[in-house]
CSV table of C-alpha atoms in Angstrom, one decimal:
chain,number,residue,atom,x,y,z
S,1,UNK,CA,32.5,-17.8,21.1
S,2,UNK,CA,31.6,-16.3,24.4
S,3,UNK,CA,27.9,-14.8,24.7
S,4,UNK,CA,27.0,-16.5,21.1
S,5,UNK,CA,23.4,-17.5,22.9
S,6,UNK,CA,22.8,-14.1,24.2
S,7,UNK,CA,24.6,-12.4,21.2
S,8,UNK,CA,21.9,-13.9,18.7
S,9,UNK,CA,18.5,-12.8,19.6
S,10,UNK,CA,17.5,-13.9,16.3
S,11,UNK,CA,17.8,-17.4,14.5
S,12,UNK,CA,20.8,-17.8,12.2
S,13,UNK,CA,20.9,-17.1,8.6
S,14,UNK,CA,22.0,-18.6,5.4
S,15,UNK,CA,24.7,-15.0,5.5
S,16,UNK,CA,25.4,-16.9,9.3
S,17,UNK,CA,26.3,-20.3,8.1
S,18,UNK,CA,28.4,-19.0,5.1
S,19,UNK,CA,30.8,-17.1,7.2
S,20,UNK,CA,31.2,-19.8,9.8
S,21,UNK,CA,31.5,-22.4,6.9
S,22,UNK,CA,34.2,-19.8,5.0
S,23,UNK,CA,31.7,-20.4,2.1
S,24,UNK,CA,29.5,-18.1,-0.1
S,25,UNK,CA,25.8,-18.0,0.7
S,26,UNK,CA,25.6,-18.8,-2.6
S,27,UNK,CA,27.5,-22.2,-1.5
S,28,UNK,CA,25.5,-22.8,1.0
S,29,UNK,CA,22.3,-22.6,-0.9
S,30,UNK,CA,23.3,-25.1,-3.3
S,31,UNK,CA,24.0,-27.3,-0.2
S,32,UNK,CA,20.8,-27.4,0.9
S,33,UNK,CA,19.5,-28.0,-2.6
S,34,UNK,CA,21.8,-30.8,-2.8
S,35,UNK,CA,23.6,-29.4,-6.4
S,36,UNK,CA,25.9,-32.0,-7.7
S,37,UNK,CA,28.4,-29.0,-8.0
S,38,UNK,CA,29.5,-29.0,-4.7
S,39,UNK,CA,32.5,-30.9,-3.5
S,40,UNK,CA,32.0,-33.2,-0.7
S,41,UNK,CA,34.5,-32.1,2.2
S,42,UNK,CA,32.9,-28.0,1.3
S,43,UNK,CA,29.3,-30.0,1.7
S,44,UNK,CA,30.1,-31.6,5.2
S,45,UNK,CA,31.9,-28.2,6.1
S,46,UNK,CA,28.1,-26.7,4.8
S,47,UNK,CA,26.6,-29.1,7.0
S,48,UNK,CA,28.2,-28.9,10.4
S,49,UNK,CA,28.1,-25.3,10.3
S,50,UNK,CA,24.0,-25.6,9.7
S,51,UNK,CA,24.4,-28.3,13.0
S,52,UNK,CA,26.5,-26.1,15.4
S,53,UNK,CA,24.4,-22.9,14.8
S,54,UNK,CA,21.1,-24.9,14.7
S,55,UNK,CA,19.9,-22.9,10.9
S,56,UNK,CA,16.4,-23.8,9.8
S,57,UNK,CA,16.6,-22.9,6.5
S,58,UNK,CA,14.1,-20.1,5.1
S,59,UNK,CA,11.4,-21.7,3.3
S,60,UNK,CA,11.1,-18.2,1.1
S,61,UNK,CA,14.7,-18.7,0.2
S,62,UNK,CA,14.8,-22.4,-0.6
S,63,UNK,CA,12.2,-21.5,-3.3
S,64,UNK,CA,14.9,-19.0,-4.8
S,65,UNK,CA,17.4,-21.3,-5.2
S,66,UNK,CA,15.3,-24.3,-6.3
S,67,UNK,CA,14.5,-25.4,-9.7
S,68,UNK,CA,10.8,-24.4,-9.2
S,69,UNK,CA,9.6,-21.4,-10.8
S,70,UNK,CA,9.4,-18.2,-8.7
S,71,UNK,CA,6.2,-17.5,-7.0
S,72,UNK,CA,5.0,-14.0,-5.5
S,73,UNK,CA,1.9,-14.3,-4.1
S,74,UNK,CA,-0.6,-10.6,-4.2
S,75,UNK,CA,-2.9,-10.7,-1.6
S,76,UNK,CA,-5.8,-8.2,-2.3
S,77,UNK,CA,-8.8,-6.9,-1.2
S,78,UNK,CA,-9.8,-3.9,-3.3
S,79,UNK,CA,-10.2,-5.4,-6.6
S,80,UNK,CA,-11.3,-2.8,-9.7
S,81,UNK,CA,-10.0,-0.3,-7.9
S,82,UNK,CA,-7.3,2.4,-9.9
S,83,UNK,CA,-4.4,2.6,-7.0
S,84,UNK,CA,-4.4,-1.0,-6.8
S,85,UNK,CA,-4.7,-1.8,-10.8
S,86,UNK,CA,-2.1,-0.1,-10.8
S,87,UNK,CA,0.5,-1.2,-8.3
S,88,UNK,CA,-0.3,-4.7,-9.6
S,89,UNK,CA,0.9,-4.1,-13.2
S,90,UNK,CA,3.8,-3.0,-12.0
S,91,UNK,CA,4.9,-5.4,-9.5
S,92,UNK,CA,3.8,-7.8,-12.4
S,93,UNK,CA,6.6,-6.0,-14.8
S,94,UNK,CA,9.5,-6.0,-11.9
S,95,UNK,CA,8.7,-10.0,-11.0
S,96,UNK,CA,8.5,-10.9,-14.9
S,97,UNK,CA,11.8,-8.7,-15.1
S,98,UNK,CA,13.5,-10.5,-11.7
S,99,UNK,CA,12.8,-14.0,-13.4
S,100,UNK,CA,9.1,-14.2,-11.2
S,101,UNK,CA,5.6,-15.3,-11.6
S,102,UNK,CA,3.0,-14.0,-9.6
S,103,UNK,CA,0.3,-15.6,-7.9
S,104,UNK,CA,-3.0,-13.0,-7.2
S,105,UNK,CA,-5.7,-14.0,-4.8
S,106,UNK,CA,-8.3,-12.0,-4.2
S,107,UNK,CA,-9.9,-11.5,-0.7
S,108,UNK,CA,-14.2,-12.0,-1.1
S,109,UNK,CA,-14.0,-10.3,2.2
S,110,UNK,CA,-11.8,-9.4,5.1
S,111,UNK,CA,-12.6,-12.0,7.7
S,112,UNK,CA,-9.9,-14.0,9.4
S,113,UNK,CA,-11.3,-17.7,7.6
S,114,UNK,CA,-11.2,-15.7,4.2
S,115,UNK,CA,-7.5,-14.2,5.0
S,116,UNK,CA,-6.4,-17.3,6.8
S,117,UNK,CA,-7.4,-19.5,3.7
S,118,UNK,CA,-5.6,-17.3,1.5
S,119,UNK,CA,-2.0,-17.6,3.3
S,120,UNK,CA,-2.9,-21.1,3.6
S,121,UNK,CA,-3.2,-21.4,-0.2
S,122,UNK,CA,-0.2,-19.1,-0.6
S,123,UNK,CA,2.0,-21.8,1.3
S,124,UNK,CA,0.6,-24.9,-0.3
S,125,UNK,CA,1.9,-22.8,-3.7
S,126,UNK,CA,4.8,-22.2,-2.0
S,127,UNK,CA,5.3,-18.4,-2.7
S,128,UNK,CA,8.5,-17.3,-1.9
S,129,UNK,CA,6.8,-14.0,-0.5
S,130,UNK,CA,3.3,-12.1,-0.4
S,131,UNK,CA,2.8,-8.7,-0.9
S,132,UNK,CA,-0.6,-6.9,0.4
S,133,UNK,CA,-2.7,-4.9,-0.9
S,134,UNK,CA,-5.9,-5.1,1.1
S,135,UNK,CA,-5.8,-1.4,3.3
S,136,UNK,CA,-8.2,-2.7,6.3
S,137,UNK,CA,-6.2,-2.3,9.5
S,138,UNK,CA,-7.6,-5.6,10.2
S,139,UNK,CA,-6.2,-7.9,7.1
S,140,UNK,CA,-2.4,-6.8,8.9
S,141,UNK,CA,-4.2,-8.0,12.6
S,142,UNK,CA,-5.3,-11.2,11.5
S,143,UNK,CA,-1.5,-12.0,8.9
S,144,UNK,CA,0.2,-11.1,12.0
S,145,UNK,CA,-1.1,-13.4,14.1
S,146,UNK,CA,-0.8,-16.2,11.4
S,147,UNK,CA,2.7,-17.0,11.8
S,148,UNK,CA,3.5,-16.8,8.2
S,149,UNK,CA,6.5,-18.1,7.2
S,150,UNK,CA,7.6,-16.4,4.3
S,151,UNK,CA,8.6,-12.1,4.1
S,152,UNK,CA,5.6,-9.6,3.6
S,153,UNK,CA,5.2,-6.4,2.3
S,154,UNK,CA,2.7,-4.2,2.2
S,155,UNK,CA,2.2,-1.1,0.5
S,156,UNK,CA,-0.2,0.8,3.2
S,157,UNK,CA,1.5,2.8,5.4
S,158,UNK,CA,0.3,2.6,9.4
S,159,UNK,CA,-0.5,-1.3,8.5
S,160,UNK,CA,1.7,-2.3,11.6
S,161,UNK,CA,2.7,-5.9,12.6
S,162,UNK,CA,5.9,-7.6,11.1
S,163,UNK,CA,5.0,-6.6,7.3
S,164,UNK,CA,7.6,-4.3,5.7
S,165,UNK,CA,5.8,-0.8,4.5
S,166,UNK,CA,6.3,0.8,1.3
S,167,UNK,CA,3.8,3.6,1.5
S,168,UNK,CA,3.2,6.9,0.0
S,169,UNK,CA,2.9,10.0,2.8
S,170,UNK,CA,-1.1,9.8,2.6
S,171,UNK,CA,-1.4,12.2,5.4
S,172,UNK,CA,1.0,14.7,3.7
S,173,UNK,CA,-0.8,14.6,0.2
S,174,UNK,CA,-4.6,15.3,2.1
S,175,UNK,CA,-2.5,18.2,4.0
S,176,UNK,CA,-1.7,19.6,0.4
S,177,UNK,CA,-5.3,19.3,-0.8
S,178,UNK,CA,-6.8,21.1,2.3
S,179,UNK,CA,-3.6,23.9,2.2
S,180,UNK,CA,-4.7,24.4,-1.5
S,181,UNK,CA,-8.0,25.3,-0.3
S,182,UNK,CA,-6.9,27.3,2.7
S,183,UNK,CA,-4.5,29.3,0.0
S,184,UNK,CA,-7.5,30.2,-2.4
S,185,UNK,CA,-9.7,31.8,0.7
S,186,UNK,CA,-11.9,29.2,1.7
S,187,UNK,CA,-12.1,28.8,5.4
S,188,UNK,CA,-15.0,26.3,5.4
S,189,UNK,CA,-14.3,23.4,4.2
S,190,UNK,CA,-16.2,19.6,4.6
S,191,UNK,CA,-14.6,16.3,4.5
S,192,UNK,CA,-15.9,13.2,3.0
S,193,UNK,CA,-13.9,10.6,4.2
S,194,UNK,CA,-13.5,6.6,3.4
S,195,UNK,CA,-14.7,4.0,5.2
S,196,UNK,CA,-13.4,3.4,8.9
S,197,UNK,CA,-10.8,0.8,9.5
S,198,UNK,CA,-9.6,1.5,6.0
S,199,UNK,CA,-5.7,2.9,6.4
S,200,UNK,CA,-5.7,5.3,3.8
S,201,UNK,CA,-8.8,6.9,5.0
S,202,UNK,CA,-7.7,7.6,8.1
S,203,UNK,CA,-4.5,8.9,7.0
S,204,UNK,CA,-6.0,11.2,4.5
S,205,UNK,CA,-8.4,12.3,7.6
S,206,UNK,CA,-5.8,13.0,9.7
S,207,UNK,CA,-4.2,14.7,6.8
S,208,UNK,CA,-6.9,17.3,7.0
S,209,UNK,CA,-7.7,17.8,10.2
S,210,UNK,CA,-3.7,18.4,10.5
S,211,UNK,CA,-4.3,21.2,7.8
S,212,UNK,CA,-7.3,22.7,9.1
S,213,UNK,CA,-5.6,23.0,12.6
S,214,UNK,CA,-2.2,24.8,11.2
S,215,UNK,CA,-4.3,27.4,9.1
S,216,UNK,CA,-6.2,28.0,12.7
S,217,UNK,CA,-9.7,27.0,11.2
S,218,UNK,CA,-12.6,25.4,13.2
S,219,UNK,CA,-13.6,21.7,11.2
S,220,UNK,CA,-17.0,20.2,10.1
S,221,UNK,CA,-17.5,16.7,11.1
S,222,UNK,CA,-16.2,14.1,8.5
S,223,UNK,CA,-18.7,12.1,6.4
S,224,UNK,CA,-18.0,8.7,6.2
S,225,UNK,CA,-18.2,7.5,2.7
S,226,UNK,CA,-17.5,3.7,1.1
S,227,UNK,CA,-15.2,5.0,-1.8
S,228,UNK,CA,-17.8,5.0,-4.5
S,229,UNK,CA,-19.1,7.5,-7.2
S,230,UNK,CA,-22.8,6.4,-5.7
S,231,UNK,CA,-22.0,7.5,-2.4
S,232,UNK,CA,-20.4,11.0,-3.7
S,233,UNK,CA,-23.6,11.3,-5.8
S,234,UNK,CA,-26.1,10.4,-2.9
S,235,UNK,CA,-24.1,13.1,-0.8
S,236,UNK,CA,-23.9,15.8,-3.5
S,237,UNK,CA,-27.9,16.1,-3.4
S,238,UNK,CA,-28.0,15.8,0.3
S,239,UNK,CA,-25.7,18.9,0.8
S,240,UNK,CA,-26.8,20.7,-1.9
S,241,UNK,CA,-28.9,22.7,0.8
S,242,UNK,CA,-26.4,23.4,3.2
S,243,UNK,CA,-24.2,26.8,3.1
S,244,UNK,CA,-22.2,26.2,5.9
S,245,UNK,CA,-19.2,25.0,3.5
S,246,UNK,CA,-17.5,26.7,0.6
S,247,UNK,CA,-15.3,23.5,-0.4
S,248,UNK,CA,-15.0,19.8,0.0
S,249,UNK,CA,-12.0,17.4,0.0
S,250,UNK,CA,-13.0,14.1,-0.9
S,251,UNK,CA,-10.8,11.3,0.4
S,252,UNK,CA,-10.5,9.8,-3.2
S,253,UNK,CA,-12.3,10.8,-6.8
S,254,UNK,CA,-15.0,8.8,-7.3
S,255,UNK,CA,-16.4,10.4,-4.5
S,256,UNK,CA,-15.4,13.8,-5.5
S,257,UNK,CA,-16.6,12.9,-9.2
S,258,UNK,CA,-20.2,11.6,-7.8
S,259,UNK,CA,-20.4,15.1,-5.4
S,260,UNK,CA,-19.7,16.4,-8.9
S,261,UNK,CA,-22.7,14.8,-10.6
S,262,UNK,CA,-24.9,15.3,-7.8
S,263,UNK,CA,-24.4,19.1,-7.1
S,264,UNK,CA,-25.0,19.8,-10.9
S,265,UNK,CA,-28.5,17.9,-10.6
S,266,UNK,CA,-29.4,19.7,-7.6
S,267,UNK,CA,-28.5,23.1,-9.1
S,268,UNK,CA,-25.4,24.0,-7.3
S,269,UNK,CA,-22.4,24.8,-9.4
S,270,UNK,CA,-18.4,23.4,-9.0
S,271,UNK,CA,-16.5,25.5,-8.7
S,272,UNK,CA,-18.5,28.8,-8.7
S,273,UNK,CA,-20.7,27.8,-5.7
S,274,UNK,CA,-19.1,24.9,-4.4
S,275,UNK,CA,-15.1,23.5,-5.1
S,276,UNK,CA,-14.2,19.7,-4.6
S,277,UNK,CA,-10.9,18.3,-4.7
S,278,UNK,CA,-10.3,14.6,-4.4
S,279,UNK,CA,-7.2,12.3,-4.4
S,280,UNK,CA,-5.9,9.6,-6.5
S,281,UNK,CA,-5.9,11.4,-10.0
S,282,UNK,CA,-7.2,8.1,-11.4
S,283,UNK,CA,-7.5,8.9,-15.6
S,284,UNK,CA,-11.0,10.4,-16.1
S,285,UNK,CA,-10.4,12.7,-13.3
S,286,UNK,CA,-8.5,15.4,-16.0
S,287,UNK,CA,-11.4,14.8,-18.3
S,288,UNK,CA,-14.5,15.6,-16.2
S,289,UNK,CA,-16.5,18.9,-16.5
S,290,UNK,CA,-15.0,20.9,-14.7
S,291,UNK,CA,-11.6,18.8,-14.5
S,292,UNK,CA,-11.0,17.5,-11.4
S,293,UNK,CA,-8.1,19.1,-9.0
S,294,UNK,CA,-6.8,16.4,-6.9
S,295,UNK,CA,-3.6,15.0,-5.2
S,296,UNK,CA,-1.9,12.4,-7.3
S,297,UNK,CA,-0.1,9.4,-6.1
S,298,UNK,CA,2.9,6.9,-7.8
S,299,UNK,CA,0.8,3.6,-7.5
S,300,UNK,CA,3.3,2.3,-10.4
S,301,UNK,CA,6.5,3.2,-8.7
S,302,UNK,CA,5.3,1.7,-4.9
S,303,UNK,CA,4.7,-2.0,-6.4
S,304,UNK,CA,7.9,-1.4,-7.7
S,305,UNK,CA,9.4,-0.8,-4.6
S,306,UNK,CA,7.3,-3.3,-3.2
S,307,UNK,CA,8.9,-6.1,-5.4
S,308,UNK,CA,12.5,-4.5,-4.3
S,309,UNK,CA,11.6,-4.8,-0.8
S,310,UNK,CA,10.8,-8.4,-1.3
S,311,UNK,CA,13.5,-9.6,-3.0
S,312,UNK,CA,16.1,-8.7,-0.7
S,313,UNK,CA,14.3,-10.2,2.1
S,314,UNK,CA,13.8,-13.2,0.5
S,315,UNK,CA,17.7,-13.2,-0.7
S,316,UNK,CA,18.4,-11.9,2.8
S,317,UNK,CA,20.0,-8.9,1.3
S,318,UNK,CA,19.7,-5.6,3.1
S,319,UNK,CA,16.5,-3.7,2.4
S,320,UNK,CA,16.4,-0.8,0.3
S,321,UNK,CA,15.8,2.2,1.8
S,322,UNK,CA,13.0,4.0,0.8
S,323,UNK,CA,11.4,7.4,2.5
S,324,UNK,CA,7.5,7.5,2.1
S,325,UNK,CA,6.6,8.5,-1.3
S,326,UNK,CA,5.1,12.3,-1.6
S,327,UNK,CA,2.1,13.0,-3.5
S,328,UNK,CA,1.8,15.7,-5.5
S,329,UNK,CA,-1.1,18.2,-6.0
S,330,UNK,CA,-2.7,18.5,-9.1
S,331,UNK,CA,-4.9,22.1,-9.6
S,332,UNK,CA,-7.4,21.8,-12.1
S,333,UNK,CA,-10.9,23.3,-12.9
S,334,UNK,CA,-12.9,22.3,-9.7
S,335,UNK,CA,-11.3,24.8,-7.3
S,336,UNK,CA,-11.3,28.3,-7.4
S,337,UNK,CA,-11.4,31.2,-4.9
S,338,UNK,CA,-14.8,31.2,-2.6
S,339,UNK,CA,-18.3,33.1,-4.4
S,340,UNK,CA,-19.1,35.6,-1.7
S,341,UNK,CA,-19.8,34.8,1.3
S,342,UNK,CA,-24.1,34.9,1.6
């Protein structure tokens, strides 16, 4: 086979070894998982093809085809939160449906000894894949750099490194929050933004600042928030004061819900004085006074396609092809036209 070392850039696969074998992948499989099934002069025609092309078999796949149960493991880092609850379920339903178990760790912190001790305890479970859900552009940094062994997937777009992305269109969905503003009247309008280094906050950033420059209007400078109803609250009463702003998108709800909160005690009224919109549309947000508008993601159906994703790469199946998931906007009580300019 002339130019077989150039030709393969990659190491061979099981999908390899079966068509050089003439066998199934299937067949080979059971080969390497020595099943009594398997006639002998198909095992040594298995074998030599594993010799001549030098396959090391997938350690992610040899847990498929093995008696063991079926381990994903979910790596996370935002624990309690709704987008994340929610994925989890799901990917919990698919795995349970696929014939899977999952395995969830929980991250006490980003840093590389509390990441690299995860993976570490990942492989001594022997997961046949991971799936991440732990949105600091860091966590992907330090997983790249592991040298894991078995597929990942991640369901924050941007994340970068080997991980597969199934994402929703973050930067999209804060582009329909800010053009909802824009279309009422409003033409100053603050940003209180998640942490930095957190993925989805910088989409959802970039998301407005996009919007804000396509409707030709001049920005504030973001706030940095932490994601919590606390912070939205401690804001609320610090802006209160200021009349430089007719509307606020907050990068998720709690924040808009504590701006909410805090506005009211300080006097200032949502949405005759002051409209927020956040993102997320976690439960309470359509039972708040006023009702919250905000951009609403699928959190259910991207652990679903996160599982999907998965599984073919540990079956060494094609991936599905997914586009990024598009929010949708949600208009509810907490944004109206601007009061008169003062």
């Amino acid at each position: 086979m002339s130019g077989d070392g150039e030709a393969r850039a990659k190491p061979a696969s099981i999908r390899d070894v079966a068509r050089l074998a003439s066998v199934s992948y299937q067949t080979v499989s059971r080969v390497l998982n020595d099943h009594p099934s398997i006639r002998d002069d198909t095992r040594q025609r298995v074998l030599a093809a594993i010799q001549t092309l030098d396959y090391r078999p997938n350690q992610a796949a040899r847990a498929l085809a093995s008696s063991r149960p079926n381990v994903l493991g979910i790596l996370s880092a935002t624990v309690g939160e709704y987008g994340t609850t929610s994925s989890i379920v799901a990917i919990e339903q698919v795995a349970r449906e696929r014939g899977f178990s999952i395995s969830t760790l929980n991250l006490p912190d980003a840093s590389p000894e509390a990441i690299g001790e995860a993976v570490r305890q990942f492989e001594h479970e022997q997961v046949a894949g991971i799936i991440v859900l732990a949105p600091q552009v860091r966590v992907f940094n330090v997983i790249g750099g592991l040298g894991v062994r078995v597929p990942v997937a991640t369901l924050h777009t941007g994340a970068g490194g080997t991980a597969e992305t199934i994402a929703s269109d973050q930067r999209l969905g804060a582009g329909l929050a800010v053009q909802h503003l824009v279309t009422l009247g409003h033409q100053d309008i603050l940003h209180i933004a998640g942490p930095q280094d957190w993925i989805e906050a910088e989409s959802r950033m970039h998301g407005y600042l996009d919007a804000m420059f396509e409707a030709d209007l001049s920005t504030l400078p973001p706030i940095r928030g932490d994601w919590t109803a606390d912070f939205g609250h401690f804001a609320g009463r610090e802006l209160a004061g200021r009349r430089d702003f007719t509307a606020i998108f907050a990068a998720n709800d709690l924040m808009a819900i504590g701006l909410m909160h805090g506005f009211r005690d300080a006097g200032v009224r949502v949405p005759e004085d002051i409209c927020v919109i956040g993102f997320d549309d976690i439960p309470v947000a359509a039972h708040m006074w006023p009702t919250l508008s905000t951009v609403r993601v699928d959190f259910a159906e991207l652990g679903r396609r996160a599982v999907a994703h998965l599984l073919a790469a540990i079956q060494q199946q094609p991936a599905p092809q997914f586009d990024l998931l598009s929010p949708e906007l949600i208009v509810r009580q907490s944004t109206s036209a601007p009061a008169t300019r003062r």
